[in-house]
Amino acid sequence: MMKTNIRLPKSIYHVTLKFVVIFIVASAIGMSIGFGRAYAESESNIFVPNAGNVGAAGTFSWGGTYAQGQTTSTVFLYQIYANIRFWHSPIMYPPTAGMRDQKIWTNSRGGSTAAIYSSGYGDRAATRSYFKATSSSPYSGNYYTSAPGTTGSCYNYWNSGNPC
Amino acid sequence: MNKRFLLILEIAIALTGLLAGYIFIVGKSALDTPAVAHSATAPDNPLMLYLAPEGKQRGLVNDQKAQNWGATPVRDWTSARAVANSRSLDALLIDADMFNTMTVDDSNWLQAQFHAGVIIVGLGAEEKQLASALGLKTLRGPDNTDTVVGPTEYWLVSSLILGHPDEVKMMEGSDWINRHITEADGGGGSSPILHYPLVTSVRIGPGKLDSEAGLTELTINVKLGIEAIYQTRAEYQQALKDFERK
């Protein structure tokens, strides 16, 4: 039986290694750009009765203490609601309500709440969002997003600062 | 291999890596959802007034602290109104003692400022006292019915409505601010039927005046509130243009 011994030129290995290194370094740079800017928990393609999967909702945070809610639609809707609030929620004590900002857009594609700031440790921001396609359409139901992400994404947390 | 081809390939891989790393951290949603608008039109030096008796100290708040934040101390309602007549007011921090000297005209003026989007802060003011001065039933929503503000704490509140003049009038007639504060859906379900773009906004929150962290929270939330008012006005203008084009 004839043995075959295929060897690739060294230049191919060098080129491949170079590509891998470039990718890793570039990814690290991309991650650092993303990390310092904002962290978000968001939902998209939210179903809105009589409109379809047009909604998007999210809570953005940065600096560990700033947060902003965003509720938007890819099409004009009759009503879009966003309410963000901070809860001062240390583990051992009852949570207390902090700053909140609430907006309702009518005949619009929605937008952002004002940013809110909290100085406490362990504080969480939670946003409640809902949509209504026309003045006679049913509401979409509520969507909850939070920062830090998923730690307060429920009605219980948004309403009372208590764990989900 | 062709050197130019390799160079192009290296650049393409670097860009792919950059984007992949960014998406990994920020998430796909950051690309799907519209960018957060910036408050480009807010003034560099917003007009903020600190209305308090001479020499007043409440918690850590006094004239010097207020001036450090960029707020101008004034001693009476007449002076506050005179300053606000010369330039648009952005925020008004009112010591609780000043509500004792407020006349009906002062109260009407204060409510007009509140309805125009001025950030109002009641320093040490009881919830009922500030709510009444602003023409509100309460400052407490369904989520903070138990919140009590003491003499070294504050309530911050602001409101804004932008829309077609006829529809704004209808909303004002429907008591939209009180519904925004007290109803679970922000009063959206009980508002009049509207046909043009309209936005309503309410910002409320308590805080503390007896710690540096509390003061930092107050000043930042005031400034964020001011920026948001200008941002909302810009967003509304854009919404009008989009509505006309649709």
mmCIF file of C-alpha atoms in Angstrom:
data_model
loop_
_atom_site.group_PDB
_atom_site.id
_atom_site.type_symbol
_atom_site.label_atom_id
_atom_site.label_comp_id
_atom_site.label_asym_id
_atom_site.label_seq_id
_atom_site.Cartn_x
_atom_site.Cartn_y
_atom_site.Cartn_z
ATOM 1 C CA MET A 1 0.000 0.000 0.000
ATOM 2 C CA MET A 2 1.309 3.371 -0.897
ATOM 3 C CA LYS A 3 1.706 5.757 2.011
ATOM 4 C CA THR A 4 0.764 9.312 1.461
ATOM 5 C CA ASN A 5 2.248 12.015 3.547
ATOM 6 C CA ILE A 6 0.564 15.298 2.879
ATOM 7 C CA ARG A 7 2.225 18.293 4.472
ATOM 8 C CA LEU A 8 0.823 21.780 4.131
ATOM 9 C CA PRO A 9 3.277 24.579 3.530
ATOM 10 C CA LYS A 10 4.342 26.351 6.749
ATOM 11 C CA SER A 11 3.018 29.624 5.340
ATOM 12 C CA ILE A 12 -0.589 28.312 5.580
ATOM 13 C CA TYR A 13 -0.184 27.630 9.305
ATOM 14 C CA HIS A 14 1.342 31.024 9.863
ATOM 15 C CA VAL A 15 -1.414 32.787 7.969
ATOM 16 C CA THR A 16 -4.148 30.889 9.807
ATOM 17 C CA LEU A 17 -2.591 31.615 13.184
ATOM 18 C CA LYS A 18 -2.299 35.248 12.252
ATOM 19 C CA PHE A 19 -6.020 35.377 11.334
ATOM 20 C CA VAL A 20 -7.007 33.774 14.641
ATOM 21 C CA VAL A 21 -4.922 36.231 16.625
ATOM 22 C CA ILE A 22 -6.388 39.162 14.720
ATOM 23 C CA PHE A 23 -9.913 37.918 15.403
ATOM 24 C CA ILE A 24 -9.306 37.424 19.111
ATOM 25 C CA VAL A 25 -7.714 40.813 19.581
ATOM 26 C CA ALA A 26 -10.448 42.559 17.599
ATOM 27 C CA SER A 27 -13.150 40.719 19.587
ATOM 28 C CA ALA A 28 -11.567 41.857 22.837
ATOM 29 C CA ILE A 29 -11.572 45.428 21.619
ATOM 30 C CA GLY A 30 -15.211 45.105 20.547
ATOM 31 C CA MET A 31 -16.144 43.697 23.946
ATOM 32 C CA SER A 32 -14.427 46.520 25.780
ATOM 33 C CA ILE A 33 -16.261 49.084 23.675
ATOM 34 C CA GLY A 34 -19.572 47.405 24.436
ATOM 35 C CA PHE A 35 -18.912 46.896 28.119
ATOM 36 C CA GLY A 36 -18.194 50.506 29.016
ATOM 37 C CA ARG A 37 -21.164 51.862 27.128
ATOM 38 C CA ALA A 38 -24.364 50.248 28.286
ATOM 39 C CA TYR A 39 -25.841 47.001 29.434
ATOM 40 C CA ALA A 40 -29.403 46.234 28.460
ATOM 41 C CA GLU A 41 -32.091 43.714 29.017
ATOM 42 C CA SER A 42 -34.564 43.930 26.233
ATOM 43 C CA GLU A 43 -37.260 42.114 24.350
ATOM 44 C CA SER A 44 -38.070 42.569 20.711
ATOM 45 C CA ASN A 45 -40.734 41.328 18.284
ATOM 46 C CA ILE A 46 -43.330 41.776 21.016
ATOM 47 C CA PHE A 47 -46.806 40.832 19.834
ATOM 48 C CA VAL A 48 -49.296 43.689 19.839
ATOM 49 C CA PRO A 49 -52.932 42.688 19.124
ATOM 50 C CA ASN A 50 -54.104 44.089 15.766
ATOM 51 C CA ALA A 51 -50.555 45.129 14.847
ATOM 52 C CA GLY A 52 -48.322 42.064 14.959
ATOM 53 C CA ASN A 53 -44.836 41.532 16.333
ATOM 54 C CA VAL A 54 -43.909 45.190 16.271
ATOM 55 C CA GLY A 55 -43.005 46.021 19.860
ATOM 56 C CA ALA A 56 -39.677 46.330 21.626
ATOM 57 C CA ALA A 57 -39.052 47.059 25.297
ATOM 58 C CA GLY A 58 -35.950 47.313 27.419
ATOM 59 C CA THR A 59 -34.100 48.697 30.379
ATOM 60 C CA PHE A 60 -30.676 50.183 29.802
ATOM 61 C CA SER A 61 -28.182 50.894 32.520
ATOM 62 C CA TRP A 62 -24.717 52.352 32.668
ATOM 63 C CA GLY A 63 -22.222 53.279 35.306
ATOM 64 C CA GLY A 64 -23.941 50.878 37.658
ATOM 65 C CA THR A 65 -26.295 53.617 38.835
ATOM 66 C CA TYR A 66 -28.053 55.125 35.813
ATOM 67 C CA ALA A 67 -30.990 53.509 34.082
ATOM 68 C CA GLN A 68 -33.409 54.314 31.301
ATOM 69 C CA GLY A 69 -36.458 52.571 29.937
ATOM 70 C CA GLN A 70 -37.259 52.266 26.270
ATOM 71 C CA THR A 71 -40.502 51.153 24.670
ATOM 72 C CA THR A 72 -40.853 51.429 20.909
ATOM 73 C CA SER A 73 -42.672 50.053 17.925
ATOM 74 C CA THR A 74 -41.693 49.599 14.310
ATOM 75 C CA VAL A 75 -45.090 51.014 13.303
ATOM 76 C CA PHE A 76 -47.286 53.811 14.612
ATOM 77 C CA LEU A 77 -49.409 52.635 17.511
ATOM 78 C CA TYR A 78 -52.236 54.363 19.294
ATOM 79 C CA GLN A 79 -50.662 54.088 22.720
ATOM 80 C CA ILE A 80 -47.267 53.063 24.076
ATOM 81 C CA TYR A 81 -46.456 53.134 27.788
ATOM 82 C CA ALA A 82 -43.161 52.982 29.633
ATOM 83 C CA ASN A 83 -42.562 53.317 33.371
ATOM 84 C CA ILE A 84 -39.130 52.902 34.921
ATOM 85 C CA ARG A 85 -38.369 53.038 38.624
ATOM 86 C CA PHE A 86 -35.504 52.370 40.946
ATOM 87 C CA TRP A 87 -36.070 50.279 44.026
ATOM 88 C CA HIS A 88 -33.644 50.619 46.913
ATOM 89 C CA SER A 89 -33.566 46.985 47.734
ATOM 90 C CA PRO A 90 -30.853 45.860 50.088
ATOM 91 C CA ILE A 91 -31.135 42.209 50.876
ATOM 92 C CA MET A 92 -32.014 42.488 54.529
ATOM 93 C CA TYR A 93 -34.433 45.412 54.675
ATOM 94 C CA PRO A 94 -37.790 46.162 53.074
ATOM 95 C CA PRO A 95 -37.342 47.750 49.653
ATOM 96 C CA THR A 96 -38.146 51.443 49.311
ATOM 97 C CA ALA A 97 -39.298 53.219 46.201
ATOM 98 C CA GLY A 98 -36.817 55.489 44.488
ATOM 99 C CA MET A 99 -37.098 57.760 41.476
ATOM 100 C CA ARG A 100 -39.562 56.829 38.776
ATOM 101 C CA ASP A 101 -40.294 58.179 35.329
ATOM 102 C CA GLN A 102 -43.411 57.378 33.337
ATOM 103 C CA LYS A 103 -44.337 58.240 29.773
ATOM 104 C CA ILE A 104 -47.285 57.573 27.514
ATOM 105 C CA TRP A 105 -46.992 58.191 23.769
ATOM 106 C CA THR A 106 -50.132 58.428 21.647
ATOM 107 C CA ASN A 107 -50.165 58.002 17.845
ATOM 108 C CA SER A 108 -46.447 57.454 17.840
ATOM 109 C CA ARG A 109 -43.668 54.890 17.701
ATOM 110 C CA GLY A 110 -42.724 55.428 21.354
ATOM 111 C CA GLY A 111 -39.318 56.318 22.722
ATOM 112 C CA SER A 112 -37.391 56.507 26.000
ATOM 113 C CA THR A 113 -38.197 57.490 29.517
ATOM 114 C CA ALA A 114 -35.944 59.997 31.168
ATOM 115 C CA ALA A 115 -32.836 58.501 32.709
ATOM 116 C CA ILE A 116 -32.934 57.997 36.458
ATOM 117 C CA TYR A 117 -30.087 57.737 38.925
ATOM 118 C CA SER A 118 -29.725 55.926 42.202
ATOM 119 C CA SER A 119 -26.904 56.136 44.696
ATOM 120 C CA GLY A 120 -27.659 52.977 46.640
ATOM 121 C CA TYR A 121 -25.956 49.643 46.546
ATOM 122 C CA GLY A 122 -28.003 46.739 45.295
ATOM 123 C CA ASP A 123 -30.531 49.025 43.700
ATOM 124 C CA ARG A 124 -32.400 47.759 40.691
ATOM 125 C CA ALA A 125 -34.258 49.499 37.933
ATOM 126 C CA ALA A 126 -37.318 47.868 36.431
ATOM 127 C CA THR A 127 -39.355 49.015 33.434
ATOM 128 C CA ARG A 128 -42.925 48.156 32.669
ATOM 129 C CA SER A 129 -44.066 48.453 29.034
ATOM 130 C CA TYR A 130 -47.347 47.954 27.229
ATOM 131 C CA PHE A 131 -48.783 48.653 23.785
ATOM 132 C CA LYS A 132 -52.176 49.348 22.225
ATOM 133 C CA ALA A 133 -52.569 49.289 18.450
ATOM 134 C CA THR A 134 -55.729 51.402 18.097
ATOM 135 C CA SER A 135 -58.043 53.224 20.472
ATOM 136 C CA SER A 136 -60.368 50.201 20.462
ATOM 137 C CA SER A 137 -57.722 47.436 20.478
ATOM 138 C CA PRO A 138 -56.987 45.376 23.546
ATOM 139 C CA TYR A 139 -53.767 46.064 25.432
ATOM 140 C CA SER A 140 -50.756 43.933 24.646
ATOM 141 C CA GLY A 141 -50.192 42.812 28.193
ATOM 142 C CA ASN A 142 -47.302 44.018 30.308
ATOM 143 C CA TYR A 143 -43.635 43.395 29.683
ATOM 144 C CA TYR A 144 -41.052 43.814 32.417
ATOM 145 C CA THR A 145 -37.360 44.363 31.876
ATOM 146 C CA SER A 146 -34.755 45.252 34.454
ATOM 147 C CA ALA A 147 -31.203 46.257 35.154
ATOM 148 C CA PRO A 148 -29.254 44.326 36.181
ATOM 149 C CA GLY A 149 -30.821 42.175 33.539
ATOM 150 C CA THR A 150 -33.438 39.574 34.492
ATOM 151 C CA THR A 151 -33.025 40.198 38.227
ATOM 152 C CA GLY A 152 -36.220 42.221 38.458
ATOM 153 C CA SER A 153 -38.118 41.315 35.320
ATOM 154 C CA CYS A 154 -41.521 40.650 36.811
ATOM 155 C CA TYR A 155 -44.635 42.413 38.014
ATOM 156 C CA ASN A 156 -43.844 41.661 41.638
ATOM 157 C CA TYR A 157 -40.498 43.416 41.451
ATOM 158 C CA TRP A 158 -41.705 46.370 39.418
ATOM 159 C CA ASN A 159 -44.683 46.974 41.721
ATOM 160 C CA SER A 160 -43.142 46.453 45.122
ATOM 161 C CA GLY A 161 -39.411 45.830 44.850
ATOM 162 C CA ASN A 162 -39.937 42.333 46.161
ATOM 163 C CA PRO A 163 -38.187 39.370 44.549
ATOM 164 C CA CYS A 164 -39.743 37.683 41.539
ATOM 165 C CA MET B 1 -0.499 34.129 -1.721
ATOM 166 C CA ASN B 2 -1.268 37.612 -3.012
ATOM 167 C CA LYS B 3 -0.257 40.087 -0.282
ATOM 168 C CA ARG B 4 -3.057 42.543 -1.038
ATOM 169 C CA PHE B 5 -5.638 39.778 -0.828
ATOM 170 C CA LEU B 6 -4.241 38.689 2.519
ATOM 171 C CA LEU B 7 -4.353 42.262 3.819
ATOM 172 C CA ILE B 8 -7.997 42.641 2.809
ATOM 173 C CA LEU B 9 -8.801 39.340 4.439
ATOM 174 C CA GLU B 10 -7.051 40.383 7.662
ATOM 175 C CA ILE B 11 -9.041 43.636 7.770
ATOM 176 C CA ALA B 12 -12.295 41.773 7.171
ATOM 177 C CA ILE B 13 -11.529 39.323 9.965
ATOM 178 C CA ALA B 14 -10.626 42.187 12.335
ATOM 179 C CA LEU B 15 -13.899 43.969 11.620
ATOM 180 C CA THR B 16 -15.844 40.772 12.092
ATOM 181 C CA GLY B 17 -14.115 40.188 15.409
ATOM 182 C CA LEU B 18 -14.757 43.757 16.538
ATOM 183 C CA LEU B 19 -18.441 43.474 15.743
ATOM 184 C CA ALA B 20 -18.745 40.024 17.289
ATOM 185 C CA GLY B 21 -17.172 41.201 20.509
ATOM 186 C CA TYR B 22 -19.400 44.268 20.671
ATOM 187 C CA ILE B 23 -22.570 42.273 19.996
ATOM 188 C CA PHE B 24 -21.577 39.691 22.587
ATOM 189 C CA ILE B 25 -21.504 42.349 25.282
ATOM 190 C CA VAL B 26 -24.228 44.776 24.278
ATOM 191 C CA GLY B 27 -26.524 42.243 22.731
ATOM 192 C CA LYS B 28 -28.408 41.980 19.472
ATOM 193 C CA SER B 29 -31.182 44.154 20.861
ATOM 194 C CA ALA B 30 -28.887 47.164 20.817
ATOM 195 C CA LEU B 31 -28.839 46.913 17.057
ATOM 196 C CA ASP B 32 -32.540 46.151 16.685
ATOM 197 C CA THR B 33 -33.954 48.923 18.802
ATOM 198 C CA PRO B 34 -33.705 52.578 17.920
ATOM 199 C CA ALA B 35 -30.815 54.470 19.481
ATOM 200 C CA VAL B 36 -31.533 56.357 22.687
ATOM 201 C CA ALA B 37 -32.027 60.020 21.862
ATOM 202 C CA HIS B 38 -29.568 62.502 23.339
ATOM 203 C CA SER B 39 -30.481 65.750 25.001
ATOM 204 C CA ALA B 40 -28.573 67.925 22.568
ATOM 205 C CA THR B 41 -30.767 70.953 23.008
ATOM 206 C CA ALA B 42 -30.691 71.300 26.806
ATOM 207 C CA PRO B 43 -28.922 74.471 27.949
ATOM 208 C CA ASP B 44 -25.358 74.251 29.253
ATOM 209 C CA ASN B 45 -26.381 76.278 32.289
ATOM 210 C CA PRO B 46 -30.006 75.501 33.115
ATOM 211 C CA LEU B 47 -31.759 78.037 35.302
ATOM 212 C CA MET B 48 -32.233 76.478 38.729
ATOM 213 C CA LEU B 49 -33.497 78.432 41.728
ATOM 214 C CA TYR B 50 -33.162 77.524 45.415
ATOM 215 C CA LEU B 51 -36.022 79.213 47.281
ATOM 216 C CA ALA B 52 -35.267 79.222 51.007
ATOM 217 C CA PRO B 53 -35.015 81.606 53.973
ATOM 218 C CA GLU B 54 -31.706 83.311 54.624
ATOM 219 C CA GLY B 55 -29.252 81.011 56.393
ATOM 220 C CA LYS B 56 -31.501 77.968 56.153
ATOM 221 C CA GLN B 57 -29.894 74.557 56.649
ATOM 222 C CA ARG B 58 -31.955 71.449 55.923
ATOM 223 C CA GLY B 59 -30.029 68.225 56.159
ATOM 224 C CA LEU B 60 -26.838 69.057 54.282
ATOM 225 C CA VAL B 61 -28.570 71.585 52.015
ATOM 226 C CA ASN B 62 -27.807 75.284 52.373
ATOM 227 C CA ASP B 63 -27.033 78.268 50.129
ATOM 228 C CA GLN B 64 -23.476 77.160 49.507
ATOM 229 C CA LYS B 65 -24.459 73.627 48.501
ATOM 230 C CA ALA B 66 -27.129 74.988 46.201
ATOM 231 C CA GLN B 67 -24.675 77.349 44.546
ATOM 232 C CA ASN B 68 -22.205 74.511 44.107
ATOM 233 C CA TRP B 69 -24.876 72.702 42.127
ATOM 234 C CA GLY B 70 -25.466 75.753 39.963
ATOM 235 C CA ALA B 71 -28.690 76.863 41.659
ATOM 236 C CA THR B 72 -29.299 80.533 42.526
ATOM 237 C CA PRO B 73 -30.605 81.208 46.046
ATOM 238 C CA VAL B 74 -33.667 83.472 46.265
ATOM 239 C CA ARG B 75 -35.440 84.524 49.463
ATOM 240 C CA ASP B 76 -39.068 84.991 48.510
ATOM 241 C CA TRP B 77 -41.656 84.108 45.899
ATOM 242 C CA THR B 78 -41.597 87.566 44.347
ATOM 243 C CA SER B 79 -37.880 87.294 43.649
ATOM 244 C CA ALA B 80 -38.296 83.802 42.225
ATOM 245 C CA ARG B 81 -41.017 84.989 39.879
ATOM 246 C CA ALA B 82 -38.957 87.991 38.802
ATOM 247 C CA VAL B 83 -35.957 85.830 37.897
ATOM 248 C CA ALA B 84 -38.166 83.347 36.043
ATOM 249 C CA ASN B 85 -39.710 86.206 34.056
ATOM 250 C CA SER B 86 -36.330 87.108 32.590
ATOM 251 C CA ARG B 87 -35.341 83.586 31.531
ATOM 252 C CA SER B 88 -36.988 80.159 31.244
ATOM 253 C CA LEU B 89 -36.899 78.322 34.532
ATOM 254 C CA ASP B 90 -35.686 74.718 34.474
ATOM 255 C CA ALA B 91 -35.792 73.676 38.137
ATOM 256 C CA LEU B 92 -37.127 75.114 41.395
ATOM 257 C CA LEU B 93 -35.960 73.724 44.753
ATOM 258 C CA ILE B 94 -38.319 74.967 47.465
ATOM 259 C CA ASP B 95 -37.608 74.729 51.159
ATOM 260 C CA ALA B 96 -40.691 73.600 53.088
ATOM 261 C CA ASP B 97 -40.683 76.855 55.143
ATOM 262 C CA MET B 98 -41.495 78.833 51.989
ATOM 263 C CA PHE B 99 -44.916 77.210 51.601
ATOM 264 C CA ASN B 100 -45.984 79.155 54.709
ATOM 265 C CA THR B 101 -45.554 82.450 52.851
ATOM 266 C CA MET B 102 -47.020 81.330 49.515
ATOM 267 C CA THR B 103 -49.964 83.420 48.295
ATOM 268 C CA VAL B 104 -52.676 82.295 45.900
ATOM 269 C CA ASP B 105 -50.872 84.120 43.078
ATOM 270 C CA ASP B 106 -47.631 82.368 44.023
ATOM 271 C CA SER B 107 -49.422 79.027 43.994
ATOM 272 C CA ASN B 108 -50.924 79.749 40.550
ATOM 273 C CA TRP B 109 -47.496 80.739 39.283
ATOM 274 C CA LEU B 110 -45.942 77.569 40.747
ATOM 275 C CA GLN B 111 -48.572 75.397 39.100
ATOM 276 C CA ALA B 112 -47.953 77.108 35.766
ATOM 277 C CA GLN B 113 -44.233 76.339 36.076
ATOM 278 C CA PHE B 114 -45.023 72.736 36.964
ATOM 279 C CA HIS B 115 -47.285 72.362 33.934
ATOM 280 C CA ALA B 116 -44.569 73.852 31.712
ATOM 281 C CA GLY B 117 -42.090 71.100 32.607
ATOM 282 C CA VAL B 118 -40.111 72.806 35.388
ATOM 283 C CA ILE B 119 -38.583 70.268 37.807
ATOM 284 C CA ILE B 120 -40.023 70.986 41.264
ATOM 285 C CA VAL B 121 -38.296 69.782 44.431
ATOM 286 C CA GLY B 122 -39.973 70.163 47.813
ATOM 287 C CA LEU B 123 -37.160 70.099 50.385
ATOM 288 C CA GLY B 124 -38.576 68.713 53.612
ATOM 289 C CA ALA B 125 -42.092 69.300 52.328
ATOM 290 C CA GLU B 126 -44.780 66.873 53.381
ATOM 291 C CA GLU B 127 -46.384 65.001 50.541
ATOM 292 C CA LYS B 128 -49.803 66.623 51.049
ATOM 293 C CA GLN B 129 -48.285 70.100 51.280
ATOM 294 C CA LEU B 130 -46.388 69.813 47.989
ATOM 295 C CA ALA B 131 -49.214 67.980 46.221
ATOM 296 C CA SER B 132 -51.684 70.680 47.229
ATOM 297 C CA ALA B 133 -49.332 73.468 46.130
ATOM 298 C CA LEU B 134 -49.068 71.810 42.708
ATOM 299 C CA GLY B 135 -52.793 71.203 42.364
ATOM 300 C CA LEU B 136 -52.387 67.443 42.719
ATOM 301 C CA LYS B 137 -54.369 64.952 44.770
ATOM 302 C CA THR B 138 -51.252 63.051 45.812
ATOM 303 C CA LEU B 139 -47.650 62.338 44.874
ATOM 304 C CA ARG B 140 -47.948 58.682 45.790
ATOM 305 C CA GLY B 141 -48.605 56.124 43.140
ATOM 306 C CA PRO B 142 -49.996 52.631 43.607
ATOM 307 C CA ASP B 143 -46.434 51.439 44.232
ATOM 308 C CA ASN B 144 -45.453 53.786 47.057
ATOM 309 C CA THR B 145 -48.566 54.448 49.077
ATOM 310 C CA ASP B 146 -46.528 54.147 52.265
ATOM 311 C CA THR B 147 -43.721 56.522 51.355
ATOM 312 C CA VAL B 148 -43.342 59.268 53.953
ATOM 313 C CA VAL B 149 -40.943 62.167 53.501
ATOM 314 C CA GLY B 150 -39.449 63.688 56.632
ATOM 315 C CA PRO B 151 -37.888 67.091 57.328
ATOM 316 C CA THR B 152 -34.513 66.058 55.878
ATOM 317 C CA GLU B 153 -35.934 64.377 52.808
ATOM 318 C CA TYR B 154 -37.504 65.609 49.604
ATOM 319 C CA TRP B 155 -39.989 64.925 46.848
ATOM 320 C CA LEU B 156 -38.998 65.611 43.245
ATOM 321 C CA VAL B 157 -41.799 65.951 40.701
ATOM 322 C CA SER B 158 -42.179 67.137 37.119
ATOM 323 C CA SER B 159 -44.731 66.822 34.356
ATOM 324 C CA LEU B 160 -44.988 67.580 30.660
ATOM 325 C CA ILE B 161 -47.639 67.281 27.989
ATOM 326 C CA LEU B 162 -46.993 67.937 24.288
ATOM 327 C CA GLY B 163 -49.614 67.597 21.601
ATOM 328 C CA HIS B 164 -52.125 69.304 19.354
ATOM 329 C CA PRO B 165 -53.476 72.308 21.306
ATOM 330 C CA ASP B 166 -57.093 71.070 21.157
ATOM 331 C CA GLU B 167 -56.076 67.629 22.395
ATOM 332 C CA VAL B 168 -53.839 69.026 25.127
ATOM 333 C CA LYS B 169 -56.858 71.005 26.313
ATOM 334 C CA MET B 170 -58.978 67.838 26.325
ATOM 335 C CA MET B 171 -56.319 65.983 28.330
ATOM 336 C CA GLU B 172 -56.012 68.826 30.826
ATOM 337 C CA GLY B 173 -59.770 68.781 31.219
ATOM 338 C CA SER B 174 -59.549 65.049 31.931
ATOM 339 C CA ASP B 175 -57.094 65.650 34.823
ATOM 340 C CA TRP B 176 -54.356 63.663 33.106
ATOM 341 C CA ILE B 177 -51.614 64.303 35.682
ATOM 342 C CA ASN B 178 -53.547 62.918 38.629
ATOM 343 C CA ARG B 179 -54.530 59.881 36.565
ATOM 344 C CA HIS B 180 -50.912 59.429 35.463
ATOM 345 C CA ILE B 181 -49.850 59.312 39.102
ATOM 346 C CA THR B 182 -52.631 57.280 40.652
ATOM 347 C CA GLU B 183 -53.942 54.849 38.040
ATOM 348 C CA ALA B 184 -52.291 51.514 37.385
ATOM 349 C CA ASP B 185 -52.108 52.054 33.635
ATOM 350 C CA GLY B 186 -50.996 55.670 33.936
ATOM 351 C CA GLY B 187 -54.507 56.768 33.068
ATOM 352 C CA GLY B 188 -54.114 55.648 29.476
ATOM 353 C CA GLY B 189 -57.325 53.700 29.526
ATOM 354 C CA SER B 190 -59.439 56.616 30.704
ATOM 355 C CA SER B 191 -58.009 59.327 28.468
ATOM 356 C CA PRO B 192 -60.073 60.982 25.726
ATOM 357 C CA ILE B 193 -59.678 59.530 22.210
ATOM 358 C CA LEU B 194 -56.822 61.317 20.482
ATOM 359 C CA HIS B 195 -56.042 61.640 16.783
ATOM 360 C CA TYR B 196 -52.619 63.312 16.723
ATOM 361 C CA PRO B 197 -49.263 62.528 18.326
ATOM 362 C CA LEU B 198 -49.223 63.358 22.004
ATOM 363 C CA VAL B 199 -46.839 62.565 24.802
ATOM 364 C CA THR B 200 -47.366 62.814 28.545
ATOM 365 C CA SER B 201 -44.613 62.442 31.086
ATOM 366 C CA VAL B 202 -44.465 62.415 34.877
ATOM 367 C CA ARG B 203 -41.346 62.070 37.008
ATOM 368 C CA ILE B 204 -41.674 61.551 40.762
ATOM 369 C CA GLY B 205 -39.454 60.321 43.510
ATOM 370 C CA PRO B 206 -38.414 60.803 47.130
ATOM 371 C CA GLY B 207 -34.903 61.091 48.426
ATOM 372 C CA LYS B 208 -32.650 62.113 51.309
ATOM 373 C CA LEU B 209 -30.905 65.359 52.124
ATOM 374 C CA ASP B 210 -28.807 64.189 55.080
ATOM 375 C CA SER B 211 -26.024 62.413 53.211
ATOM 376 C CA GLU B 212 -23.655 63.296 50.391
ATOM 377 C CA ALA B 213 -24.914 60.280 48.457
ATOM 378 C CA GLY B 214 -28.457 61.564 48.836
ATOM 379 C CA LEU B 215 -27.490 65.027 47.604
ATOM 380 C CA THR B 216 -25.659 63.547 44.651
ATOM 381 C CA GLU B 217 -28.770 61.560 43.807
ATOM 382 C CA LEU B 218 -30.903 64.700 44.023
ATOM 383 C CA THR B 219 -28.696 66.885 41.838
ATOM 384 C CA ILE B 220 -28.202 64.225 39.200
ATOM 385 C CA ASN B 221 -31.910 63.405 39.020
ATOM 386 C CA VAL B 222 -32.729 67.107 38.705
ATOM 387 C CA LYS B 223 -30.270 67.491 35.840
ATOM 388 C CA LEU B 224 -31.410 64.280 34.160
ATOM 389 C CA GLY B 225 -34.980 65.527 34.510
ATOM 390 C CA ILE B 226 -34.092 68.838 32.842
ATOM 391 C CA GLU B 227 -32.343 67.053 29.982
ATOM 392 C CA ALA B 228 -35.336 64.769 29.565
ATOM 393 C CA ILE B 229 -37.734 67.680 29.168
ATOM 394 C CA TYR B 230 -35.700 69.038 26.264
ATOM 395 C CA GLN B 231 -35.234 65.549 24.847
ATOM 396 C CA THR B 232 -38.966 64.904 24.967
ATOM 397 C CA ARG B 233 -39.671 68.157 23.134
ATOM 398 C CA ALA B 234 -37.227 67.134 20.389
ATOM 399 C CA GLU B 235 -38.715 63.629 20.207
ATOM 400 C CA TYR B 236 -42.191 65.092 19.922
ATOM 401 C CA GLN B 237 -41.134 67.325 17.015
ATOM 402 C CA GLN B 238 -39.720 64.283 15.256
ATOM 403 C CA ALA B 239 -42.889 62.293 15.984
ATOM 404 C CA LEU B 240 -44.930 65.083 14.371
ATOM 405 C CA LYS B 241 -42.790 64.970 11.216
ATOM 406 C CA ASP B 242 -43.029 61.169 11.054
ATOM 407 C CA PHE B 243 -46.795 61.329 11.565
ATOM 408 C CA GLU B 244 -47.210 63.824 8.747
ATOM 409 C CA ARG B 245 -45.178 61.613 6.434
ATOM 410 C CA LYS B 246 -46.970 58.349 7.200
#
